[in-house]
Coordinates of C-alpha atoms in Angstrom, one line a residue:
Chain A
M1497 CA 33.8 132.6 -56.9
V1498 CA 30.6 132.8 -58.9
Q1499 CA 32.5 134.3 -61.8
N1500 CA 35.0 131.5 -61.6
N1501 CA 32.3 128.9 -61.6
S1502 CA 30.5 130.3 -64.6
F1503 CA 33.7 130.5 -66.5
S1504 CA 34.5 126.8 -65.9
G1505 CA 30.9 126.1 -66.7
R1506 CA 31.2 127.9 -70.0
L1507 CA 34.4 126.1 -70.9
G1508 CA 32.9 122.8 -69.8
K1509 CA 29.8 123.5 -72.0
F1510 CA 32.1 124.3 -74.9
S1511 CA 34.1 121.1 -74.6
I1512 CA 30.9 119.0 -74.2
Y1513 CA 29.4 120.5 -77.4
T1514 CA 32.6 119.9 -79.2
L1515 CA 32.8 116.3 -78.1
V1516 CA 29.2 115.6 -79.1
L1517 CA 29.6 117.3 -82.5
F1518 CA 32.9 115.3 -83.0
S1519 CA 31.1 112.0 -82.2
G1520 CA 28.4 112.9 -84.7
L1521 CA 31.0 113.7 -87.4
V1522 CA 32.9 110.5 -86.7
C1523 CA 29.8 108.6 -87.4
L1524 CA 28.7 110.6 -90.4
L1525 CA 31.9 111.2 -92.4
P1526 CA 32.8 107.6 -93.2
L1527 CA 29.4 107.2 -94.7
C1528 CA 29.8 110.5 -96.6
N1529 CA 33.0 109.1 -98.0
I1530 CA 31.3 106.1 -99.6
V1531 CA 28.6 108.3 -101.1
A1532 CA 31.3 110.6 -102.5
I1533 CA 33.2 107.6 -104.0
S1534 CA 30.1 106.4 -105.7
F1535 CA 29.7 109.8 -107.5
S1536 CA 33.4 110.1 -108.4
S1537 CA 35.2 109.1 -111.6
S1538 CA 36.9 105.7 -111.4
D1539 CA 40.3 107.3 -111.9
A1540 CA 39.9 109.6 -108.9
V1541 CA 38.8 106.6 -106.8
A1542 CA 41.7 104.5 -108.0
A1543 CA 44.0 107.3 -107.0
N1544 CA 42.4 107.4 -103.5
A1545 CA 41.8 111.1 -104.1
V1546 CA 38.2 111.1 -102.9
G1547 CA 37.4 112.4 -99.5
L1548 CA 34.1 113.9 -98.6
V1549 CA 33.3 115.5 -101.9
P1550 CA 33.0 113.7 -105.2
I1551 CA 35.8 114.3 -107.6
N1552 CA 35.0 114.6 -111.3
F1553 CA 31.4 114.3 -110.4
T1554 CA 29.7 111.6 -112.5
T1555 CA 26.7 109.3 -112.2
D1556 CA 28.4 106.7 -114.4
A1557 CA 28.4 104.1 -111.7
Y1558 CA 24.7 104.5 -111.2
S1559 CA 23.9 104.3 -114.9
M1560 CA 26.0 101.1 -115.0
I1561 CA 23.9 99.6 -112.2
V1562 CA 20.7 100.3 -114.0
E1563 CA 21.8 97.7 -116.6
D1564 CA 23.3 95.3 -114.0
K1565 CA 20.9 92.4 -114.2
Q1566 CA 22.4 90.4 -111.3
F1567 CA 22.2 93.5 -109.0
W1568 CA 18.4 93.9 -109.5
R1569 CA 17.9 90.2 -109.4
S1570 CA 19.6 90.1 -106.0
F1571 CA 17.7 93.2 -104.9
G1572 CA 14.4 91.4 -105.9
I1573 CA 15.4 88.3 -103.9
S1574 CA 16.1 90.4 -100.9
V1575 CA 12.8 92.2 -101.2
Q1576 CA 11.0 88.9 -101.6
R1577 CA 12.8 87.5 -98.6
V1578 CA 12.0 90.4 -96.4
I1579 CA 8.3 90.3 -97.2
L1580 CA 8.0 86.5 -96.8
S1581 CA 10.0 86.5 -93.6
L1582 CA 7.9 89.4 -92.2
I1583 CA 4.7 87.5 -92.9
V1584 CA 5.9 84.2 -91.4
N1585 CA 7.6 85.9 -88.5
M1586 CA 4.6 88.0 -87.5
I1587 CA 2.1 85.2 -87.7
I1588 CA 4.3 82.9 -85.6
I1589 CA 5.1 85.7 -83.1
V1590 CA 1.5 86.6 -82.3
L1591 CA 0.3 83.0 -82.4
M1592 CA 3.0 81.9 -80.0
A1593 CA 3.2 85.0 -77.8
Y1594 CA -0.6 84.9 -77.0
P1595 CA -0.9 81.4 -75.4
L1596 CA 2.5 81.9 -73.7
S1597 CA 1.2 85.0 -72.1
K1598 CA -1.4 83.0 -70.2
S1599 CA -0.8 81.8 -66.7
K1600 CA 0.0 78.2 -65.9
R1601 CA -3.5 77.8 -64.5
Q1602 CA -5.2 79.1 -67.5
F1603 CA -3.1 77.1 -70.0
K1604 CA -1.8 73.9 -68.6
G1605 CA 1.0 73.1 -71.1
R1606 CA 2.3 76.7 -71.0
N1607 CA 5.5 76.0 -69.1
I1608 CA 6.5 73.0 -71.2
Y1609 CA 6.3 75.2 -74.4
M1610 CA 8.1 78.0 -72.6
N1611 CA 11.0 75.8 -71.6
L1612 CA 11.3 74.4 -75.1
I1613 CA 11.5 77.9 -76.5
I1614 CA 14.0 79.1 -74.0
F1615 CA 16.2 76.1 -74.5
A1616 CA 16.2 76.8 -78.2
M1617 CA 17.5 80.3 -77.3
L1618 CA 20.2 78.9 -75.1
F1619 CA 21.5 76.1 -77.1
N1620 CA 21.7 75.2 -80.8
G1621 CA 23.1 72.6 -83.0
G1622 CA 25.4 75.1 -84.7
M1623 CA 26.1 76.1 -88.2
I1624 CA 26.8 72.7 -89.8
P1625 CA 23.9 70.5 -88.5
T1626 CA 21.5 73.4 -89.4
Y1627 CA 23.1 73.6 -92.9
L1628 CA 22.7 69.8 -93.3
V1629 CA 19.0 69.9 -92.3
V1630 CA 18.3 72.7 -94.8
K1631 CA 20.2 70.8 -97.4
N1632 CA 18.4 67.5 -96.7
L1633 CA 15.0 69.2 -96.9
G1634 CA 15.9 70.3 -100.5
L1635 CA 15.8 74.0 -99.6
L1636 CA 19.2 74.9 -100.9
N1637 CA 19.0 77.6 -103.6
T1638 CA 15.3 78.3 -102.8
I1639 CA 14.0 81.5 -101.2
W1640 CA 12.7 79.3 -98.3
S1641 CA 16.2 78.6 -97.1
L1642 CA 16.4 82.3 -96.3
V1643 CA 13.0 82.4 -94.6
L1644 CA 12.1 79.3 -92.8
P1645 CA 15.3 78.7 -90.6
G1646 CA 14.6 82.1 -89.0
A1647 CA 10.8 81.6 -88.8
V1648 CA 10.7 81.5 -85.0
Q1649 CA 12.2 84.7 -83.6
V1650 CA 12.5 83.7 -79.9
F1651 CA 13.5 87.2 -78.7
S1652 CA 10.6 88.9 -80.4
I1653 CA 8.2 86.3 -79.2
I1654 CA 9.3 86.9 -75.6
L1655 CA 9.0 90.6 -76.1
I1656 CA 5.5 90.4 -77.4
M1657 CA 4.6 87.8 -74.7
N1658 CA 5.6 90.3 -72.0
F1659 CA 3.6 93.0 -73.7
F1660 CA 0.5 90.7 -73.8
I1661 CA 0.9 89.9 -70.1
G1662 CA 0.5 93.6 -69.4
V1663 CA -2.8 93.7 -71.2
P1664 CA -5.7 94.1 -68.7
K1665 CA -7.3 90.7 -68.1
S1666 CA -10.8 92.3 -68.0
L1667 CA -10.7 93.0 -71.7
E1668 CA -10.2 89.3 -72.5
E1669 CA -12.8 88.1 -70.0
A1670 CA -15.4 90.5 -71.4
A1671 CA -14.7 89.2 -74.9
L1672 CA -14.8 85.5 -73.8
M1673 CA -18.1 86.3 -72.0
D1674 CA -19.5 87.6 -75.2
G1675 CA -18.7 84.2 -76.8
A1676 CA -15.5 85.1 -78.6
N1677 CA -13.1 82.2 -79.2
P1678 CA -9.4 82.7 -78.3
F1679 CA -8.5 83.3 -82.0
Q1680 CA -11.0 86.2 -82.1
V1681 CA -9.7 87.5 -78.8
L1682 CA -6.2 87.6 -80.2
M1683 CA -7.3 89.3 -83.4
K1684 CA -9.8 91.7 -82.0
V1685 CA -8.4 92.5 -78.6
Y1686 CA -4.7 91.8 -78.3
I1687 CA -3.4 92.7 -81.7
P1688 CA -5.1 96.1 -82.0
I1689 CA -3.8 97.3 -78.7
S1690 CA -0.3 96.0 -79.3
L1691 CA 0.4 97.7 -82.6
P1692 CA 3.4 99.7 -81.4
A1693 CA 5.1 96.6 -79.9
L1694 CA 4.3 94.6 -83.0
A1695 CA 5.8 97.4 -85.2
T1696 CA 9.0 97.1 -83.2
V1697 CA 9.4 93.3 -83.8
A1698 CA 8.3 93.8 -87.4
L1699 CA 11.1 96.2 -87.9
F1700 CA 13.5 93.8 -86.2
S1701 CA 12.5 91.3 -88.8
I1702 CA 12.8 93.6 -91.7
V1703 CA 16.3 95.0 -90.8
G1704 CA 17.6 91.6 -89.8
N1705 CA 16.5 90.0 -93.0
W1706 CA 17.6 92.8 -95.2
N1707 CA 21.1 93.0 -93.6
D1708 CA 21.8 89.3 -93.4
F1709 CA 24.3 87.9 -95.8
F1710 CA 25.3 84.7 -94.1
S1711 CA 22.2 82.6 -95.0
G1712 CA 22.7 83.5 -98.6
L1713 CA 26.3 82.6 -98.4
I1714 CA 25.8 79.1 -97.1
Y1715 CA 22.4 78.2 -98.5
M1716 CA 22.8 79.5 -102.1
T1717 CA 25.3 77.7 -104.2
K1718 CA 24.7 79.9 -107.3
V1719 CA 25.5 83.6 -107.4
S1720 CA 22.3 84.2 -109.4
N1721 CA 20.4 83.2 -106.3
Y1722 CA 22.2 85.5 -103.9
P1723 CA 20.2 88.0 -101.9
L1724 CA 21.6 91.6 -102.1
M1725 CA 23.9 91.6 -99.2
T1726 CA 25.5 88.3 -100.1
Y1727 CA 25.9 89.6 -103.6
I1728 CA 27.6 92.8 -102.5
Q1729 CA 29.8 90.9 -100.1
S1730 CA 31.0 88.7 -102.9
L1731 CA 32.0 91.8 -104.8
T1732 CA 33.9 93.4 -102.0
I1733 CA 36.0 90.2 -101.6
N1734 CA 37.6 91.2 -104.9
I1735 CA 38.6 94.6 -103.6
Q1736 CA 39.9 92.9 -100.5
E1737 CA 42.1 90.6 -102.6
L1738 CA 43.6 93.8 -104.1
L1739 CA 44.1 95.5 -100.8
K1740 CA 45.6 92.4 -99.4
A1741 CA 48.3 92.8 -102.1
G1742 CA 48.5 96.4 -100.9
A1743 CA 52.3 96.4 -101.0
N1744 CA 52.3 95.3 -104.5
A1745 CA 51.9 98.5 -106.5
S1746 CA 51.6 96.7 -109.8
V1747 CA 48.3 95.1 -108.7
L1748 CA 46.9 98.5 -107.8
E1749 CA 47.9 99.7 -111.2
N1750 CA 45.4 97.2 -112.5
V1751 CA 42.8 99.9 -112.9
A1752 CA 40.3 97.7 -114.5
A1753 CA 39.7 95.9 -111.2
V1754 CA 40.2 98.9 -108.9
S1755 CA 37.8 101.1 -110.9
N1756 CA 35.1 98.8 -109.7
R1757 CA 35.3 100.6 -106.4
N1758 CA 33.1 103.4 -107.4
L1759 CA 30.6 100.9 -108.9
N1760 CA 30.6 98.9 -105.7
A1761 CA 30.2 102.0 -103.6
A1762 CA 27.1 102.9 -105.7
K1763 CA 25.7 99.5 -105.1
I1764 CA 26.2 99.9 -101.4
V1765 CA 24.5 103.3 -101.4
I1766 CA 21.5 101.9 -103.3
S1767 CA 21.4 98.9 -100.9
T1768 CA 21.0 101.1 -97.9
I1769 CA 18.3 103.3 -99.4
P1770 CA 15.4 101.0 -98.3
L1771 CA 16.7 101.2 -94.7
L1772 CA 17.1 105.0 -94.9
L1773 CA 13.5 105.2 -96.1
I1774 CA 12.2 103.5 -93.0
Y1775 CA 14.8 105.0 -90.7
P1776 CA 12.5 107.5 -88.9
M1777 CA 10.3 104.5 -88.0
L1778 CA 13.4 102.4 -87.0
Q1779 CA 14.6 105.1 -84.7
K1780 CA 11.3 105.5 -83.0
Y1781 CA 10.3 101.9 -82.5
F1782 CA 13.7 100.3 -81.9
I1783 CA 14.2 102.6 -79.0
T1784 CA 10.9 101.6 -77.5
G1785 CA 11.7 98.0 -78.1
I1786 CA 15.0 98.3 -76.3
V1787 CA 13.7 100.2 -73.3
V1788 CA 10.6 98.0 -72.9
G1789 CA 11.8 94.7 -74.0
S1790 CA 15.5 94.2 -73.3
V1791 CA 15.1 93.0 -69.7
K1792 CA 12.2 92.0 -67.6
E1793 CA 11.7 92.7 -63.9
Chain B
M1402 CA -37.8 84.2 -56.6
K1403 CA -35.6 87.1 -57.2
S1404 CA -32.8 85.6 -55.3
L1405 CA -33.2 82.3 -57.1
Q1406 CA -32.9 84.0 -60.4
Q1407 CA -29.9 85.8 -59.2
G1408 CA -28.4 82.6 -58.0
N1409 CA -29.2 80.9 -61.3
A1410 CA -27.5 83.7 -63.2
K1411 CA -24.5 83.4 -61.0
N1412 CA -24.4 79.6 -61.6
I1413 CA -24.7 80.0 -65.3
Y1414 CA -22.0 82.6 -65.2
Q1415 CA -19.6 80.4 -63.3
E1416 CA -20.4 77.4 -65.4
K1417 CA -19.7 79.4 -68.6
K1418 CA -16.5 80.7 -67.2
S1419 CA -15.2 77.3 -66.0
K1420 CA -16.2 75.8 -69.3
K1421 CA -14.2 78.4 -71.1
L1422 CA -11.2 77.7 -68.9
I1423 CA -11.4 73.9 -69.5
N1424 CA -11.8 74.1 -73.3
I1425 CA -9.3 76.8 -73.8
G1426 CA -6.3 74.4 -73.9
L1427 CA -7.0 73.1 -77.4
P1428 CA -7.0 76.4 -79.3
Y1429 CA -3.8 77.4 -77.5
H1430 CA -2.1 74.2 -78.6
I1431 CA -3.2 74.8 -82.2
M1432 CA -1.8 78.4 -82.0
L1433 CA 1.5 77.1 -80.9
L1434 CA 1.7 74.3 -83.4
P1435 CA 3.1 76.1 -86.5
G1436 CA 5.9 77.7 -84.5
M1437 CA 6.7 74.5 -82.7
I1438 CA 7.0 72.7 -86.0
F1439 CA 9.5 75.2 -87.3
L1440 CA 11.3 75.1 -84.0
V1441 CA 11.6 71.3 -84.1
I1442 CA 12.7 71.2 -87.7
F1443 CA 15.3 74.0 -87.6
T1444 CA 16.4 74.0 -84.0
Y1445 CA 15.8 70.6 -82.4
I1446 CA 16.6 68.3 -85.3
P1447 CA 20.0 70.1 -85.8
M1448 CA 20.6 69.5 -82.1
A1449 CA 20.3 65.8 -82.8
G1450 CA 22.8 66.4 -85.6
I1451 CA 25.3 67.2 -82.9
F1452 CA 25.8 63.5 -82.7
M1453 CA 28.1 63.8 -85.7
A1454 CA 30.6 65.5 -83.5
F1455 CA 31.2 62.0 -82.1
Q1456 CA 31.4 60.5 -85.6
D1457 CA 33.5 60.6 -88.6
Y1458 CA 30.6 61.9 -90.6
V1459 CA 30.4 60.9 -94.2
P1460 CA 27.5 62.7 -96.1
A1461 CA 26.9 59.6 -98.3
K1462 CA 26.4 57.3 -95.3
G1463 CA 24.3 59.8 -93.3
L1464 CA 24.0 60.2 -89.5
L1465 CA 23.1 56.6 -88.9
G1466 CA 25.7 55.0 -91.1
S1467 CA 28.8 57.0 -90.3
P1468 CA 31.4 55.4 -88.0
F1469 CA 31.3 56.3 -84.3
V1470 CA 34.7 57.7 -83.1
G1471 CA 33.9 58.9 -79.6
L1472 CA 35.8 61.9 -78.5
E1473 CA 38.4 61.7 -81.2
N1474 CA 37.2 65.0 -82.8
F1475 CA 37.6 66.8 -79.5
T1476 CA 41.1 65.3 -78.7
Y1477 CA 42.1 66.3 -82.2
M1478 CA 40.7 69.8 -81.6
F1479 CA 42.8 70.3 -78.5
S1480 CA 45.9 68.9 -80.1
L1481 CA 45.8 71.6 -82.8
P1482 CA 48.1 74.6 -82.0
D1483 CA 45.5 76.8 -83.8
I1484 CA 42.7 76.2 -81.4
S1485 CA 44.1 78.0 -78.4
K1486 CA 45.0 80.9 -80.7
I1487 CA 41.5 81.0 -82.0
F1488 CA 40.0 81.0 -78.5
R1489 CA 42.4 83.7 -77.5
N1490 CA 41.5 85.8 -80.5
T1491 CA 37.8 85.3 -79.9
I1492 CA 37.9 86.3 -76.3
V1493 CA 40.3 89.3 -76.8
I1494 CA 38.2 90.7 -79.6
A1495 CA 34.9 90.1 -77.8
L1496 CA 36.1 91.5 -74.5
G1497 CA 37.6 94.5 -76.1
K1498 CA 34.3 95.3 -77.8
I1499 CA 32.3 94.8 -74.6
I1500 CA 34.6 96.8 -72.4
L1501 CA 35.4 99.7 -74.7
G1502 CA 31.9 99.7 -76.1
T1503 CA 30.3 100.0 -72.7
L1504 CA 32.7 102.7 -71.5
L1505 CA 32.2 104.8 -74.6
A1506 CA 28.4 104.4 -74.5
I1507 CA 28.3 105.5 -70.9
V1508 CA 30.5 108.5 -71.5
F1509 CA 28.6 109.5 -74.6
S1510 CA 25.2 109.2 -72.9
I1511 CA 26.5 111.5 -70.1
I1512 CA 27.8 114.2 -72.4
L1513 CA 24.8 113.9 -74.7
N1514 CA 22.5 114.4 -71.7
E1515 CA 24.2 117.8 -71.1
I1516 CA 23.1 119.1 -74.5
R1517 CA 20.2 121.4 -74.0
L1518 CA 19.5 122.4 -77.7
K1519 CA 16.8 119.9 -78.6
F1520 CA 17.4 120.2 -82.3
L1521 CA 21.1 119.5 -82.0
K1522 CA 20.5 116.6 -79.6
N1523 CA 18.0 115.0 -81.9
S1524 CA 20.2 115.4 -85.0
I1525 CA 23.2 113.9 -83.2
Q1526 CA 21.1 111.0 -82.0
T1527 CA 19.8 110.4 -85.5
I1528 CA 23.4 110.3 -86.8
V1529 CA 25.0 108.1 -84.2
Y1530 CA 22.3 105.5 -84.2
L1531 CA 22.5 105.1 -87.9
P1532 CA 25.5 102.7 -88.2
H1533 CA 23.8 100.2 -85.9
F1534 CA 21.2 99.6 -88.6
L1535 CA 23.7 99.0 -91.4
S1536 CA 24.9 95.6 -92.3
W1537 CA 28.6 94.8 -91.8
V1538 CA 28.7 94.1 -95.6
V1539 CA 28.0 97.8 -96.1
L1540 CA 30.3 99.0 -93.3
A1541 CA 33.1 96.6 -94.3
S1542 CA 33.3 98.5 -97.6
V1543 CA 33.3 101.8 -95.7
V1544 CA 36.1 100.5 -93.5
L1545 CA 38.1 99.1 -96.4
N1546 CA 37.9 102.4 -98.2
M1547 CA 39.0 104.3 -95.1
F1548 CA 41.7 102.1 -93.8
N1549 CA 43.5 100.7 -96.8
L1550 CA 47.1 101.7 -97.4
D1551 CA 46.2 104.8 -99.4
G1552 CA 42.9 105.4 -97.7
S1553 CA 41.7 108.5 -95.8
V1554 CA 43.0 107.4 -92.5
N1555 CA 46.5 106.9 -93.8
Q1556 CA 46.4 110.2 -95.7
I1557 CA 45.6 111.9 -92.4
L1558 CA 48.4 110.1 -90.7
T1559 CA 50.9 111.1 -93.4
F1560 CA 49.6 114.6 -93.3
F1561 CA 50.6 114.8 -89.6
G1562 CA 54.0 113.2 -90.4
F1563 CA 53.3 109.7 -89.2
E1564 CA 54.1 106.6 -91.1
K1565 CA 51.4 104.7 -93.0
L1566 CA 49.8 101.8 -91.2
N1567 CA 48.7 98.6 -92.8
F1568 CA 45.5 98.2 -90.7
L1569 CA 44.0 95.5 -92.8
G1570 CA 47.1 93.4 -93.4
S1571 CA 49.0 93.6 -90.1
N1572 CA 48.4 91.1 -87.3
K1573 CA 49.2 93.8 -84.7
L1574 CA 46.6 96.2 -85.9
F1575 CA 43.8 94.0 -87.0
Q1576 CA 42.3 93.3 -83.6
P1577 CA 42.3 97.0 -82.6
L1578 CA 40.7 97.7 -86.0
L1579 CA 38.0 95.2 -85.3
I1580 CA 37.3 96.5 -81.8
G1581 CA 37.5 100.1 -82.9
T1582 CA 35.1 99.8 -85.8
D1583 CA 32.6 97.8 -83.9
V1584 CA 32.6 100.3 -81.0
W1585 CA 32.1 103.0 -83.7
K1586 CA 29.1 101.1 -85.1
E1587 CA 27.4 100.5 -81.8
F1588 CA 28.3 103.1 -79.2
G1589 CA 25.5 105.5 -80.2
F1590 CA 22.8 102.8 -80.1
N1591 CA 24.1 101.3 -76.9
S1592 CA 24.0 104.7 -75.2
I1593 CA 20.1 104.7 -75.5
V1594 CA 19.7 102.5 -72.4
Y1595 CA 22.2 104.5 -70.4
L1596 CA 20.5 107.8 -71.5
A1597 CA 17.2 106.4 -70.2
A1598 CA 18.9 105.5 -66.9
I1599 CA 20.3 109.1 -66.6
T1600 CA 17.0 110.7 -67.2
A1601 CA 15.4 108.5 -64.5
V1602 CA 17.7 110.0 -61.9
D1603 CA 15.8 112.4 -59.6
P1604 CA 16.6 115.9 -60.7
G1605 CA 16.1 117.1 -57.2
L1606 CA 19.4 115.4 -56.2
H1607 CA 21.3 117.5 -58.8
E1608 CA 19.6 120.7 -57.6
A1609 CA 20.4 120.0 -54.0
S1610 CA 24.0 119.2 -54.7
S1611 CA 24.6 122.2 -56.8
I1612 CA 23.2 124.4 -54.1
D1613 CA 25.6 122.7 -51.8
G1614 CA 28.4 123.7 -54.2
A1615 CA 29.2 120.5 -56.0
N1616 CA 30.7 121.1 -59.4
W1617 CA 29.8 119.2 -62.6
W1618 CA 32.4 116.4 -62.1
K1619 CA 31.3 115.8 -58.6
R1620 CA 27.6 115.6 -59.6
I1621 CA 28.4 113.1 -62.3
W1622 CA 30.6 111.1 -60.0
H1623 CA 28.3 111.1 -57.0
I1624 CA 24.8 111.3 -58.5
T1625 CA 24.6 110.4 -62.1
L1626 CA 27.0 107.4 -62.1
P1627 CA 25.6 105.8 -59.0
G1628 CA 22.1 106.3 -60.5
M1629 CA 23.2 104.4 -63.6
L1630 CA 25.1 101.7 -61.7
P1631 CA 22.3 99.1 -61.6
I1632 CA 21.7 99.2 -65.3
I1633 CA 25.5 99.2 -66.0
L1634 CA 25.9 96.2 -63.7
L1635 CA 23.0 94.4 -65.3
L1636 CA 24.1 95.0 -68.9
A1637 CA 27.7 94.0 -67.9
I1638 CA 26.5 90.7 -66.5
L1639 CA 24.2 90.0 -69.4
S1640 CA 27.0 90.8 -72.0
L1641 CA 29.2 88.1 -70.4
P1642 CA 27.9 85.3 -72.5
N1643 CA 29.0 87.2 -75.6
I1644 CA 32.7 86.7 -74.9
L1645 CA 32.6 83.8 -77.4
N1646 CA 30.7 85.9 -80.0
A1647 CA 33.4 88.1 -81.5
G1648 CA 31.1 88.9 -84.4
F1649 CA 31.2 86.6 -87.4
D1650 CA 29.8 89.2 -89.9
Q1651 CA 32.4 91.8 -89.1
V1652 CA 35.4 89.5 -89.1
Y1653 CA 34.3 87.6 -92.2
T1654 CA 33.8 90.7 -94.2
L1655 CA 37.1 92.3 -93.1
Y1656 CA 39.7 89.6 -92.7
T1657 CA 42.2 88.1 -95.2
P1658 CA 44.5 85.1 -94.9
M1659 CA 47.2 87.6 -93.9
V1660 CA 45.5 88.3 -90.6
Y1661 CA 44.2 84.8 -89.7
E1662 CA 46.9 84.8 -87.0
T1663 CA 45.0 87.4 -84.9
G1664 CA 41.7 87.8 -86.7
D1665 CA 40.5 84.2 -86.9
I1666 CA 37.7 83.6 -84.4
L1667 CA 35.7 80.5 -83.5
D1668 CA 32.8 81.2 -85.9
T1669 CA 34.9 82.0 -88.9
Y1670 CA 37.1 78.9 -88.2
V1671 CA 34.1 76.6 -88.0
Y1672 CA 32.8 78.1 -91.2
R1673 CA 36.0 77.8 -93.1
I1674 CA 37.2 74.4 -91.8
G1675 CA 33.8 72.8 -91.2
L1676 CA 31.6 74.0 -94.0
I1677 CA 33.9 75.1 -96.8
G1678 CA 36.5 72.4 -96.0
R1679 CA 33.7 69.9 -95.5
E1680 CA 35.1 68.6 -92.2
Y1681 CA 31.5 68.4 -91.0
S1682 CA 32.3 66.3 -87.9
F1683 CA 35.2 68.4 -86.7
G1684 CA 33.4 71.7 -87.4
T1685 CA 30.4 70.4 -85.4
A1686 CA 32.7 69.4 -82.5
V1687 CA 34.2 72.9 -82.3
G1688 CA 30.7 74.5 -82.6
L1689 CA 29.3 72.2 -79.9
F1690 CA 32.2 73.1 -77.6
K1691 CA 31.3 76.8 -78.1
S1692 CA 27.6 76.2 -77.7
I1693 CA 28.1 74.4 -74.4
I1694 CA 30.4 77.1 -72.9
G1695 CA 27.9 79.7 -74.2
M1696 CA 25.0 78.1 -72.5
V1697 CA 26.8 77.8 -69.2
L1698 CA 27.7 81.5 -69.5
I1699 CA 24.1 82.5 -70.3
L1700 CA 22.7 80.5 -67.4
S1701 CA 25.3 81.9 -65.0
A1702 CA 24.7 85.4 -66.2
N1703 CA 21.0 85.0 -65.8
N1704 CA 21.4 83.7 -62.2
A1705 CA 23.9 86.5 -61.4
A1706 CA 21.5 89.1 -62.8
K1707 CA 18.6 87.6 -60.7
R1708 CA 20.7 87.6 -57.6
Y1709 CA 22.3 91.0 -57.9
T1710 CA 19.8 93.1 -59.8
D1711 CA 16.4 91.5 -59.3
R1712 CA 16.1 91.3 -63.1
K1713 CA 16.6 88.5 -65.5
L1714 CA 16.7 87.6 -69.2
F1715 CA 14.1 84.8 -69.0

């Protein structure tokens, strides 16, 4: 009986390890594929010969990117956007979360503000009215069209508000007794003890802004103003047109266009490097953010 | 004398405290001001723009000068044969993602929890969380390379003697492709919450039941899953409002006119017809319809969560 049990246990263990390893591979291999494509010759890519290992290893695609002005221009726009958004978002998050973390007794208008913010989360004017507002403000084709519409991150504000609520009241009372004003209390008491939570929402902001292509698509009318993801998206559309004509072999013979695939793959690889660099932080803080902030009791 | 001093000190203390409490309103309002300005400009003014859903909006005439047409845009919307198809696509794709995504995340969290090798567990977690952080622009390229007619997936299929499948161009396969790739992107990350729920289950229960002779399946079924049930229920309720969000980024980066039949969703439709086609009023009407249903769903989900799980979104 015991023997039997341990046998099935061993078999069970084996299948569990296999399944978990399989899941890991399923997530990893498609990403390896795109890296392999970026290091392969365009002929090999056009022939769909590339699997997990580069074929006819070459860094041609990467040397071509070095000279691609639009790529680096878009890269720069994305970096600029991420930094500006991060600054704007963080200022607004702490400035709004702090008063909102007060009770109704301590801050009379608190619930009015809170309801306005929650309503903004529940309901919105939609894509077109927002677009028209941005357009009428003259923000089209400026970096601010990528920053300001997303200035108020409601979810992050609520997350930090909940964190602030948990800060012991005695700390604030002591600071107020010593004559500190609320701005000083926020700067000297609340922000220093909330750094992990603030890191979480900072990373939300960075990842969201880096990955977003839609704002660039609707608010930028010139390709030269595209942030990186919008620019890359506009390139992949060309591949898509080719694949759409998949049945039509003569189109696929058109190597000039298809050979762009290794170039595009290289652009994609470079565009993910910034995220990979901060990935250890992402993993750590996103998980805390999720477990702490996703729902409240 | 001593007591008087004490009383005085107490009074001063109270006075100071109450003064602080009275004066504290203004700095708080000032703190909220910048955010509220942005909220009004980019959220509340566009809400006023919803008015154009009841107009035949002409950009040159503006919101005040355009002719009022009542519910015409809405009657037109419901008269279109496309619209029911688009609603169906949206709901099928979104529900598919929610249901399959939840199931897979639960199963994955259970088997991952069985892994005792810390190094392996951490590495696997690092890998499976990664796609969550990548943009659909990036992953669309990955998917296009894998699933095109001569891509790796079709090479594997032909290797095993199956016929090639046109995942990206066939109306039958496009929805499964969307659901499958989205589940692939998110299952690892979604498993985090469930993993936390599993580790919160009292290990004593497992010990007791294995002493009583319960095997692995029985323990999962009778201890782990019931322990996870509240969080599963909560997340299921809270994901309900997303049945109209089928994922603009993913669909937009993967679809082609060939698969509009099954791949077109509300958001892509509003974008294409409303913004690109410049049917501003009609696009706004469709968007408004979606927003209203979405809001009703969020409110109901929040109420249901409060009632059944003692937790809430807001």
